PDB file of C-alpha atoms and ligand atoms in Angstrom:
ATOM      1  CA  UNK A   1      28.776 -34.312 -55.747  1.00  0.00           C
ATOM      2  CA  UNK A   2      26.219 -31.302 -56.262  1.00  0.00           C
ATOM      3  CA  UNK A   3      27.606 -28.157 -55.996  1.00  0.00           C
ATOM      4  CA  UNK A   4      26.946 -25.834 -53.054  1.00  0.00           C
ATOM      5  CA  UNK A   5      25.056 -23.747 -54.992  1.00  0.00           C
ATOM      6  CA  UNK A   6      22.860 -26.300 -56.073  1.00  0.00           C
ATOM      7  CA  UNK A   7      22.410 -28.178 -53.158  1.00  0.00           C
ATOM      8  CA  UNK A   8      21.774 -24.693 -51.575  1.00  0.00           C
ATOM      9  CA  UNK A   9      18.815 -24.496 -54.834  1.00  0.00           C
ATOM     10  CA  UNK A  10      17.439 -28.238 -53.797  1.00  0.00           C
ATOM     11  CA  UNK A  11      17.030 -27.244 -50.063  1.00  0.00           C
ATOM     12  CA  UNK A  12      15.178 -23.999 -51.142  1.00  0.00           C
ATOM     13  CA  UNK A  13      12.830 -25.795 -53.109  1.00  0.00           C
ATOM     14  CA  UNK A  14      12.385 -28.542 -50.272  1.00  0.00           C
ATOM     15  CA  UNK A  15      11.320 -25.723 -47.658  1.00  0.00           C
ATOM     16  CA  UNK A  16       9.041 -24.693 -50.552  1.00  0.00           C
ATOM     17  CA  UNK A  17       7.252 -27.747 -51.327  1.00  0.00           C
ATOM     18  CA  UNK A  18       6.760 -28.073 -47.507  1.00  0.00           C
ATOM     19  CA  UNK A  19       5.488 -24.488 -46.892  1.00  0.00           C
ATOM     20  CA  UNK A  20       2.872 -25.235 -49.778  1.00  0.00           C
ATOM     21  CA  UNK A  21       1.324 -28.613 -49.032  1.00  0.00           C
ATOM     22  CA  UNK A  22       0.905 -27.412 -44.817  1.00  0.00           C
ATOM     23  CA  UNK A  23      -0.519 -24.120 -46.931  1.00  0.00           C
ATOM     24  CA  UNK A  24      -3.073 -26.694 -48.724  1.00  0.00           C
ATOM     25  CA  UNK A  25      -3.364 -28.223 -45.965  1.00  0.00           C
ATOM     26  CA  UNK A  26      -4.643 -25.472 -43.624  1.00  0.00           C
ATOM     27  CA  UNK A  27      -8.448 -25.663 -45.149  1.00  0.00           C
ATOM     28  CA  UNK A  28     -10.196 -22.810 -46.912  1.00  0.00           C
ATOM     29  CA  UNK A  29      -8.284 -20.451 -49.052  1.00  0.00           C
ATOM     30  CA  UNK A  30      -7.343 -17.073 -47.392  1.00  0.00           C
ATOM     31  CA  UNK A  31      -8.848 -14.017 -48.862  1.00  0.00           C
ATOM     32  CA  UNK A  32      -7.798 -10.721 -49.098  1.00  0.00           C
ATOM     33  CA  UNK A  33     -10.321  -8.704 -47.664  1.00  0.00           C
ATOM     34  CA  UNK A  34     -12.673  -8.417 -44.823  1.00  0.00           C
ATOM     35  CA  UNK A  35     -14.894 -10.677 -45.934  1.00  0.00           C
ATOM     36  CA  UNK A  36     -16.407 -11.725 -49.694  1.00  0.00           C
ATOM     37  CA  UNK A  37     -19.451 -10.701 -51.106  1.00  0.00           C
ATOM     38  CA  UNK A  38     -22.190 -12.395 -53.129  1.00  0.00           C
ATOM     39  CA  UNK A  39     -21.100 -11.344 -57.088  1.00  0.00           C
ATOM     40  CA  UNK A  40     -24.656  -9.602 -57.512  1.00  0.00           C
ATOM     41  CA  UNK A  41     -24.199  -7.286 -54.208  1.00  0.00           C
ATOM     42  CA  UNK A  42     -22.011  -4.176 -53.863  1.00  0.00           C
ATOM     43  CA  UNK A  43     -22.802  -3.261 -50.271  1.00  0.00           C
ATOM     44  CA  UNK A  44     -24.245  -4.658 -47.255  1.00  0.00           C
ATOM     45  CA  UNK A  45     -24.534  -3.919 -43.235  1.00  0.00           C
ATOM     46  CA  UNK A  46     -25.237  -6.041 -40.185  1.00  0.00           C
ATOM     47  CA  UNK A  47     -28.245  -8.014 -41.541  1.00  0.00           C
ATOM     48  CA  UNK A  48     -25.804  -9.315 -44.339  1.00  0.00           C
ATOM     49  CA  UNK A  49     -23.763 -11.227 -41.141  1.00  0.00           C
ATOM     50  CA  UNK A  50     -26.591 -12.748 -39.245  1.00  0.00           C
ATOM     51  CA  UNK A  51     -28.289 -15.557 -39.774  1.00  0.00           C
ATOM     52  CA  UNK A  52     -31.084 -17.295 -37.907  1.00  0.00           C
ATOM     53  CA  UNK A  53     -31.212 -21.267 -37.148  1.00  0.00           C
ATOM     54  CA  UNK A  54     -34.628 -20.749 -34.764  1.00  0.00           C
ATOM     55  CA  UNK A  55     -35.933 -23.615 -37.230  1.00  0.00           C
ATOM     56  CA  UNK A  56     -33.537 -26.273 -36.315  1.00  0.00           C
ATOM     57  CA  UNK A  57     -33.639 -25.930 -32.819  1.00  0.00           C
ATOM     58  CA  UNK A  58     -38.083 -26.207 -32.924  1.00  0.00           C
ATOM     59  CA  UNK A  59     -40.000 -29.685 -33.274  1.00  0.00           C
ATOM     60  CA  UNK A  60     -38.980 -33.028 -33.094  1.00  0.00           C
ATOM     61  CA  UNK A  61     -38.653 -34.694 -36.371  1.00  0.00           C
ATOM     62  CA  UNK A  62     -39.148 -38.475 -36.816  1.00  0.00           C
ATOM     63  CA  UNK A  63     -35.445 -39.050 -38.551  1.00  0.00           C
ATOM     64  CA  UNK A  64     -32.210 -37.823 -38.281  1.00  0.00           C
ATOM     65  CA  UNK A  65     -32.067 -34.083 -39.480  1.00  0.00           C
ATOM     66  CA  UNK A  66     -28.864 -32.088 -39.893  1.00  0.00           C
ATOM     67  CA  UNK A  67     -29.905 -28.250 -40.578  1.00  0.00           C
ATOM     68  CA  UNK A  68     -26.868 -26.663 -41.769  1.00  0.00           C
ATOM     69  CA  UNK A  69     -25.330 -23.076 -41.903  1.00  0.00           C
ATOM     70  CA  UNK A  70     -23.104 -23.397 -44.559  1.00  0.00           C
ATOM     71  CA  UNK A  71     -21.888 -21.017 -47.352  1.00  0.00           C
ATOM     72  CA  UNK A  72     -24.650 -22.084 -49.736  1.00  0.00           C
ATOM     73  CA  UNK A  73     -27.862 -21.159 -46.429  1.00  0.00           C
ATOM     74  CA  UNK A  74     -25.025 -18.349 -45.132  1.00  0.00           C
ATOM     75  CA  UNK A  75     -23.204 -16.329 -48.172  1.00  0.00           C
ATOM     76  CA  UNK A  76     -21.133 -14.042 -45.627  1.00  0.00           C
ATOM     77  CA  UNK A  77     -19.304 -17.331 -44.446  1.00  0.00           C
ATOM     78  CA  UNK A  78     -17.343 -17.261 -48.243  1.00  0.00           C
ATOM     79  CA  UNK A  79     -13.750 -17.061 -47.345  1.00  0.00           C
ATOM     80  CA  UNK A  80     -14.197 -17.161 -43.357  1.00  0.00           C
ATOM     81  CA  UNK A  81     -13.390 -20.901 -42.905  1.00  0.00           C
ATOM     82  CA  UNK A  82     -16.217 -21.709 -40.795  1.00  0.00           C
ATOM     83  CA  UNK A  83     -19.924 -23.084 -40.418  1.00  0.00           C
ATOM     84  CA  UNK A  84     -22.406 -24.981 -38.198  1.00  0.00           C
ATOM     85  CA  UNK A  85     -25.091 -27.421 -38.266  1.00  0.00           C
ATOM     86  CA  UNK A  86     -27.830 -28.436 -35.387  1.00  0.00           C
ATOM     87  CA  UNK A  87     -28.564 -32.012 -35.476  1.00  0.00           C
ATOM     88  CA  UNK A  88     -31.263 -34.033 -33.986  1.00  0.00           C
ATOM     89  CA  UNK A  89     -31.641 -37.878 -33.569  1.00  0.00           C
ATOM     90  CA  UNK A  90     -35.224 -38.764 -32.788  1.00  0.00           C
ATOM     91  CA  UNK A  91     -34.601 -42.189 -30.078  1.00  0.00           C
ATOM     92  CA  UNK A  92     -33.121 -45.288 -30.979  1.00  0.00           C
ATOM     93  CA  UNK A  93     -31.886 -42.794 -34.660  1.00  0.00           C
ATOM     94  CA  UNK A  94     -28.192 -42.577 -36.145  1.00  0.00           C
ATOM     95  CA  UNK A  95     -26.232 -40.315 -38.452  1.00  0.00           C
ATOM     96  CA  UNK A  96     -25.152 -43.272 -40.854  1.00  0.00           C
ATOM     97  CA  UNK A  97     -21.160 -43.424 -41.629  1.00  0.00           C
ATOM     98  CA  UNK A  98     -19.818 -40.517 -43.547  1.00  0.00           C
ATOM     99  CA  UNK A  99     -17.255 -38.487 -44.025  1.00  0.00           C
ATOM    100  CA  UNK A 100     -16.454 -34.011 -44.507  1.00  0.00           C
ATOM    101  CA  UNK A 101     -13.505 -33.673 -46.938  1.00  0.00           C
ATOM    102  CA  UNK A 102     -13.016 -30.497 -46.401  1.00  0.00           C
ATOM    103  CA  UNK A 103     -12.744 -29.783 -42.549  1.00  0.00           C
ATOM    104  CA  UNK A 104     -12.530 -31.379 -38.801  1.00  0.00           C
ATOM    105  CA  UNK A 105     -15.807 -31.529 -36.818  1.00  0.00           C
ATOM    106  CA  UNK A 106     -16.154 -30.105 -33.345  1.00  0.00           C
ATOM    107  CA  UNK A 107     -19.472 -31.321 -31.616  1.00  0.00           C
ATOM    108  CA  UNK A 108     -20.935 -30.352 -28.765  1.00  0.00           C
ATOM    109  CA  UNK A 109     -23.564 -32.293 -26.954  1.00  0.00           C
ATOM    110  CA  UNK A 110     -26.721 -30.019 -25.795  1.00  0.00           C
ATOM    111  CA  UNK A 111     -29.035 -32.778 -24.392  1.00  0.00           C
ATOM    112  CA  UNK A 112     -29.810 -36.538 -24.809  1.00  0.00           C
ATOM    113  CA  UNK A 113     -26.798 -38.912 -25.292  1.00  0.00           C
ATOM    114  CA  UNK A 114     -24.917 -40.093 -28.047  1.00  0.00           C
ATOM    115  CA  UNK A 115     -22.715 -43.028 -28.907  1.00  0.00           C
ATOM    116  CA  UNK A 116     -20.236 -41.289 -31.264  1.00  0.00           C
ATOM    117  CA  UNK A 117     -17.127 -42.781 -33.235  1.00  0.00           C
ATOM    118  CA  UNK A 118     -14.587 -42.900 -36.062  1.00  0.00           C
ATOM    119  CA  UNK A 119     -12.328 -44.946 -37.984  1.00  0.00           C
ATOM    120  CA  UNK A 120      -8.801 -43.752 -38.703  1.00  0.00           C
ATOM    121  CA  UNK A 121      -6.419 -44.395 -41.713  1.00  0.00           C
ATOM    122  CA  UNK A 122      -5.354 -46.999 -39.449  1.00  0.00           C
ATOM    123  CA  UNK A 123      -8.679 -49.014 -39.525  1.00  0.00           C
ATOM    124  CA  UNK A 124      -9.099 -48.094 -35.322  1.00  0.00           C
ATOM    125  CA  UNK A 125     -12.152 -47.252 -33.374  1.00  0.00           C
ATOM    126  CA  UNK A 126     -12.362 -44.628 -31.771  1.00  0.00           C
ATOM    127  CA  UNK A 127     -15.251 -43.822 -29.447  1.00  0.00           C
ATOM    128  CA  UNK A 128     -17.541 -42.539 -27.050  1.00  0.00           C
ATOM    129  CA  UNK A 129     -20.592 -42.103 -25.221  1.00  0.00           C
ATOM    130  CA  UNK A 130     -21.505 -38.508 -24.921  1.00  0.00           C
ATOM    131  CA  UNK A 131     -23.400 -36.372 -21.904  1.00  0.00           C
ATOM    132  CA  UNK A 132     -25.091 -33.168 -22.146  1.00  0.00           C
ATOM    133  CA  UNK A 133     -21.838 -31.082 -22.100  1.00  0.00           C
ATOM    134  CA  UNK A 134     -19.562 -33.195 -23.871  1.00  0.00           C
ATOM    135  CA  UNK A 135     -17.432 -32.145 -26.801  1.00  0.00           C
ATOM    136  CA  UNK A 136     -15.871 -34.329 -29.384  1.00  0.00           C
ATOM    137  CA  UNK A 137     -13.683 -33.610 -32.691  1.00  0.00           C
ATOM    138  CA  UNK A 138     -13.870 -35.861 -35.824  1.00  0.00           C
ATOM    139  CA  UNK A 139     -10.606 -35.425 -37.523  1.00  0.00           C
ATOM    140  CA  UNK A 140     -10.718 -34.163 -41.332  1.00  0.00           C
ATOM    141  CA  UNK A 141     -11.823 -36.187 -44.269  1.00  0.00           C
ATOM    142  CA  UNK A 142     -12.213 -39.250 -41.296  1.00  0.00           C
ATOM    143  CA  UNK A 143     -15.055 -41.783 -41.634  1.00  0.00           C
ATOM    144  CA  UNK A 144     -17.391 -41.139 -38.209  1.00  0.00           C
ATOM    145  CA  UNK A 145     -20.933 -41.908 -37.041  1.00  0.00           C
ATOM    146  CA  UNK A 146     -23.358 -40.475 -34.535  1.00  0.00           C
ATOM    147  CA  UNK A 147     -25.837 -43.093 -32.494  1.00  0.00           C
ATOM    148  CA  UNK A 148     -28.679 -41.675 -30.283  1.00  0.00           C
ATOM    149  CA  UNK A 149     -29.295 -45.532 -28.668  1.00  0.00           C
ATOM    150  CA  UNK A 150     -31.387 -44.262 -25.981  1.00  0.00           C
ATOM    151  CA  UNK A 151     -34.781 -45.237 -27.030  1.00  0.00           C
ATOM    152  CA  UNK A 152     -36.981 -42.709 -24.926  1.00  0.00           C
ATOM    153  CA  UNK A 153     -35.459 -39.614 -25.489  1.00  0.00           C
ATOM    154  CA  UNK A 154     -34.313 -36.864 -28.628  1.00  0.00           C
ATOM    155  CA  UNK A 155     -30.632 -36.371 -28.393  1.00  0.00           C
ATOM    156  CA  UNK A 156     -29.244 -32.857 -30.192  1.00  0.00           C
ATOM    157  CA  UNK A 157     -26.079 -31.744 -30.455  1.00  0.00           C
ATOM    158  CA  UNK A 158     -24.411 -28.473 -32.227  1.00  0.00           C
ATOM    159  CA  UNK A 159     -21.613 -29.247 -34.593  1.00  0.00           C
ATOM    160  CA  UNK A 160     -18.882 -26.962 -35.744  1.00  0.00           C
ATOM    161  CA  UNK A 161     -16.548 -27.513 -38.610  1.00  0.00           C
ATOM    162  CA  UNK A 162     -13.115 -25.741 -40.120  1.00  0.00           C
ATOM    163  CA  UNK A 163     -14.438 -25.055 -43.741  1.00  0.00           C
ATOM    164  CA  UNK A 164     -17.435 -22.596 -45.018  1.00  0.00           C
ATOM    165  CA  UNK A 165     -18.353 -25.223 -46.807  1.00  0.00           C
ATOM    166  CA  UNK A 166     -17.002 -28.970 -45.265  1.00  0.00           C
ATOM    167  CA  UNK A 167     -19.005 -31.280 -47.543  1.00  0.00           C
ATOM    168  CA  UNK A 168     -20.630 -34.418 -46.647  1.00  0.00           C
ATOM    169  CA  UNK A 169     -19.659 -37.820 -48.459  1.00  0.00           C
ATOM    170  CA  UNK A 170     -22.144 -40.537 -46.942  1.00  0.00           C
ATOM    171  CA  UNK A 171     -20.262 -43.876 -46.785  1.00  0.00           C
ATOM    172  CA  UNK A 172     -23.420 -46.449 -47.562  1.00  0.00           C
ATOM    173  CA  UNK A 173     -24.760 -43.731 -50.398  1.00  0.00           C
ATOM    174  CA  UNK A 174     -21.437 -43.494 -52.328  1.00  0.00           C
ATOM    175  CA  UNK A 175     -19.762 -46.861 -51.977  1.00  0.00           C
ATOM    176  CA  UNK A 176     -22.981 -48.785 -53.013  1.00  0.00           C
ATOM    177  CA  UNK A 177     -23.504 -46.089 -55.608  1.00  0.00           C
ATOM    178  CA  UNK A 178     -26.389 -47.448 -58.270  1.00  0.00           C
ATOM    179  CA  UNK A 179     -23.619 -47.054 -60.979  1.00  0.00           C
ATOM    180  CA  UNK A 180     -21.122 -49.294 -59.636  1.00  0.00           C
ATOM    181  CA  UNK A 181     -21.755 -52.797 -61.221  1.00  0.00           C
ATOM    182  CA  UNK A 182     -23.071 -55.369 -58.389  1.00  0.00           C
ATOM    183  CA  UNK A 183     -20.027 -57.260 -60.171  1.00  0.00           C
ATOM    184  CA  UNK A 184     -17.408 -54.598 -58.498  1.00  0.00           C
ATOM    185  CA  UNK A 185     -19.066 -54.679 -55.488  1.00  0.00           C
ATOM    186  CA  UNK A 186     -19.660 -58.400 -54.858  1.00  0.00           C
ATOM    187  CA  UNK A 187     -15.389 -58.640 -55.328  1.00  0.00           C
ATOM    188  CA  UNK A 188     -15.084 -55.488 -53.045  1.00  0.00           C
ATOM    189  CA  UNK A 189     -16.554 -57.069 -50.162  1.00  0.00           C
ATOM    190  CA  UNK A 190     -15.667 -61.025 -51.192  1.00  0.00           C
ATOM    191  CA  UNK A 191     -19.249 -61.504 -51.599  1.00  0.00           C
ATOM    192  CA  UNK A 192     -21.761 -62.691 -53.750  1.00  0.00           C
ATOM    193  CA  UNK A 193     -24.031 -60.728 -56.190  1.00  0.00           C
ATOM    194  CA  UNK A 194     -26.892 -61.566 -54.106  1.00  0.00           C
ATOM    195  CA  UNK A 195     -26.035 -60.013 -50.789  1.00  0.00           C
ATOM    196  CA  UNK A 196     -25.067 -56.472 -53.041  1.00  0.00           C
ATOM    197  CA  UNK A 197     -28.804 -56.565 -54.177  1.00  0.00           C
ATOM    198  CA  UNK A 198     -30.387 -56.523 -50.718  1.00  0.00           C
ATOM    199  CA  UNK A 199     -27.827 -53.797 -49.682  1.00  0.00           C
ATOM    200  CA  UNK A 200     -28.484 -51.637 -52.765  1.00  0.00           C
ATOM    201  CA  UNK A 201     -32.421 -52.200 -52.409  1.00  0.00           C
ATOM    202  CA  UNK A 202     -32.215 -51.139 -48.491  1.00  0.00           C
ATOM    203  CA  UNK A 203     -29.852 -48.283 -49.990  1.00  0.00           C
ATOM    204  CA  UNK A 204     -32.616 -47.218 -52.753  1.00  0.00           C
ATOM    205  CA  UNK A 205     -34.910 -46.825 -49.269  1.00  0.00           C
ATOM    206  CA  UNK A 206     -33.240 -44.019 -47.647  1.00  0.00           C
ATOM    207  CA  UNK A 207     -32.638 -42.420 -50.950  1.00  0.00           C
ATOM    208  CA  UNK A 208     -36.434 -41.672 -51.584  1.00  0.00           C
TER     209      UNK A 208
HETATM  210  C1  LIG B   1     -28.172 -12.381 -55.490  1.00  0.00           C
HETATM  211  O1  LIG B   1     -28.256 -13.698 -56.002  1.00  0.00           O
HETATM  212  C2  LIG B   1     -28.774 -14.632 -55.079  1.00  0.00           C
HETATM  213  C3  LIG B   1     -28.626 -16.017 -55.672  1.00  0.00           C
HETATM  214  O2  LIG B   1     -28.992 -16.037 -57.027  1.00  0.00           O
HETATM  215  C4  LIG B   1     -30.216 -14.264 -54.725  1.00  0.00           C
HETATM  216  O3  LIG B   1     -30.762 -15.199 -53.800  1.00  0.00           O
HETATM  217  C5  LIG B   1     -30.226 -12.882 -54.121  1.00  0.00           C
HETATM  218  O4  LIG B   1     -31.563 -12.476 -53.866  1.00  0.00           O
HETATM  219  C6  LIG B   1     -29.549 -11.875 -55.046  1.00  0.00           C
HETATM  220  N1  LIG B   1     -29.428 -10.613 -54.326  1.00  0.00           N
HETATM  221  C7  LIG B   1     -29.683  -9.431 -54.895  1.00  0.00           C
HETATM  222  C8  LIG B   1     -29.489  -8.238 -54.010  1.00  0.00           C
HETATM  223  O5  LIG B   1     -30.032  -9.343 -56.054  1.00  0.00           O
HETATM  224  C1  LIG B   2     -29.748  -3.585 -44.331  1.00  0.00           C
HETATM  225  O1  LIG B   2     -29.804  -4.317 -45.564  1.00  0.00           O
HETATM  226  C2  LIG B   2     -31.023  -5.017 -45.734  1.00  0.00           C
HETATM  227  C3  LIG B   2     -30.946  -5.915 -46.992  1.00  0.00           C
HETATM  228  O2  LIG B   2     -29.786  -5.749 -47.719  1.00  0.00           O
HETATM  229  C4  LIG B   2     -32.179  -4.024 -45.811  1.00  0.00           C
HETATM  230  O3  LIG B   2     -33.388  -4.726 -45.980  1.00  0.00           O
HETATM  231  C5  LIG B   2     -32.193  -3.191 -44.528  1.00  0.00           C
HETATM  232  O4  LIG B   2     -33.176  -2.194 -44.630  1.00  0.00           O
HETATM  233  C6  LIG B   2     -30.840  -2.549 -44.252  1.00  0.00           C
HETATM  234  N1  LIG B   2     -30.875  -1.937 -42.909  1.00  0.00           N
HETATM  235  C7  LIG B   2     -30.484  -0.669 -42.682  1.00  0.00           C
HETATM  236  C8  LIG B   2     -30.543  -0.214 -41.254  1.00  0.00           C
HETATM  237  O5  LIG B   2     -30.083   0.047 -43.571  1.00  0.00           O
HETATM  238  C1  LIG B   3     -17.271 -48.564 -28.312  1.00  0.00           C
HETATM  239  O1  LIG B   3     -17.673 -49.581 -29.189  1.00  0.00           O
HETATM  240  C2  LIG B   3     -17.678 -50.886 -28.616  1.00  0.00           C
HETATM  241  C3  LIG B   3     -17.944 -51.876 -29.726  1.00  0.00           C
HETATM  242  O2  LIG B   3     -19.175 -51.621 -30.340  1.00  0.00           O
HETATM  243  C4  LIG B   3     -18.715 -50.931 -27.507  1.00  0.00           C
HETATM  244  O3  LIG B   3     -18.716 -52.198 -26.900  1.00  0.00           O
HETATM  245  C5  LIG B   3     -18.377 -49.874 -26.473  1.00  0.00           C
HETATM  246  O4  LIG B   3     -19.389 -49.806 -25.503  1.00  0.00           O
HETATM  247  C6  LIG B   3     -18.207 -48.496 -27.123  1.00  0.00           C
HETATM  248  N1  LIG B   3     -17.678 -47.574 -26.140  1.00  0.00           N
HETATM  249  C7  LIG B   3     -18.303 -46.464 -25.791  1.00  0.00           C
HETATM  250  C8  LIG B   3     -17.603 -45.624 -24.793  1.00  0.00           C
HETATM  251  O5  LIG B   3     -19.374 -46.119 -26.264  1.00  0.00           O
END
């Protein structure tokens, strides 16, 4: 029998270890001030908070572009927990399988249509075709994808996530990563060394 003092102690440090992994869990560290500034600048006004996009919403490029404002294209959004990206899917075009560690994604839909979907913990689907309009959130750290399968017209959407700084972990790039040995990979996916070649040469593709 534990002592009511100690038992008191073990509860304490229960609520503790609760209170700090929801605090990890919560996304980007708090600060404490206003906002953070760049280590090379000691004062700044308005222009320091605005930053333009213009370029991601002109043109229609032939792949899939994502043109981000993160912390590293938007320094004031250090410490604010938040950050954007415009993305455009030329016809028949998808954002392949990936992943953002660090934060949900909340996208909106400006024109076009998209098939959209992700895979939980779980191993369900979970999808949807999109109108103009049309929000949908990507839980955090959750494998999703983004399909424009019209093949007439541009789709773009407006995607907002919960972290200055979300990161992007692409599912085909890292799993058949050049390093891993085609050995690894051909057990991973109860297949033969063969069939990991063709993937890794189609792979190679997209990367230059
Ligand atoms: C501060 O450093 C960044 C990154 O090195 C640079 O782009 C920026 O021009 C610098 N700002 C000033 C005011 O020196
Ligand atoms: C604001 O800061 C920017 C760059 O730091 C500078 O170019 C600009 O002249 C400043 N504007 C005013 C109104 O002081
Ligand atoms: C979801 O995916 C299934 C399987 O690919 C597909 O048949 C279905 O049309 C999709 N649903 C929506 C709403 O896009």
């Amino acid at each position: 029998m534990l002592s009511k003092s100690k038992r008191a102690f073990f509860l304490f440090l229960m609520v503790l270890t609760i209170f700090y992994l929801e605090t990890v869990d919560a996304g980007d560290p708090n600060i404490l001030s206003d906002f953070n500034l760049p280590a090379n600048v000691t004062t700044v006004n308005g222009t320091f908070f605005k930053y333009s996009i213009l370029q991601g919403l002109e043109g229609s490029p032939q792949t899939f572009q994502a043109v981000k404002a993160s912390l590293k294209e938007f320094p004031a959004l250090d410490g604010q927990s938040v950050s954007m990206a415009v993305l455009k899917f030329p016809p028949g075009s998808i954002n392949p399988l990936h992943t953002h560690p660090r934060a949900a994604e909340l996208l909106f839909l400006h024109s076009g249509t998209l098939e959209v979907g992700f895979v939980d913990t779980k191993n369900g689907l979970f999808n949807q075709t999109l109108k103009p309009g049309d929000m949908f959130v990507f839980p955090k750290g959750i494998v999703h994808y983004q399909y424009n399968r019209n093949h007439k017209e541009e789709a773009m959407a407006i995607s907002s996530f919960g972290s200055a700084s979300a990161g992007t972990q692409s599912v085909p790039m890292s799993v058949f990563n050049e390093g891993i040995s085609d050995k690894i990979l051909a057990k991973a996916f109860k297949t033969d060394i063969d069939t990991i070649r063709k993937i890794k040469a189609g792979i190679a593709k997209l990367r230059s």
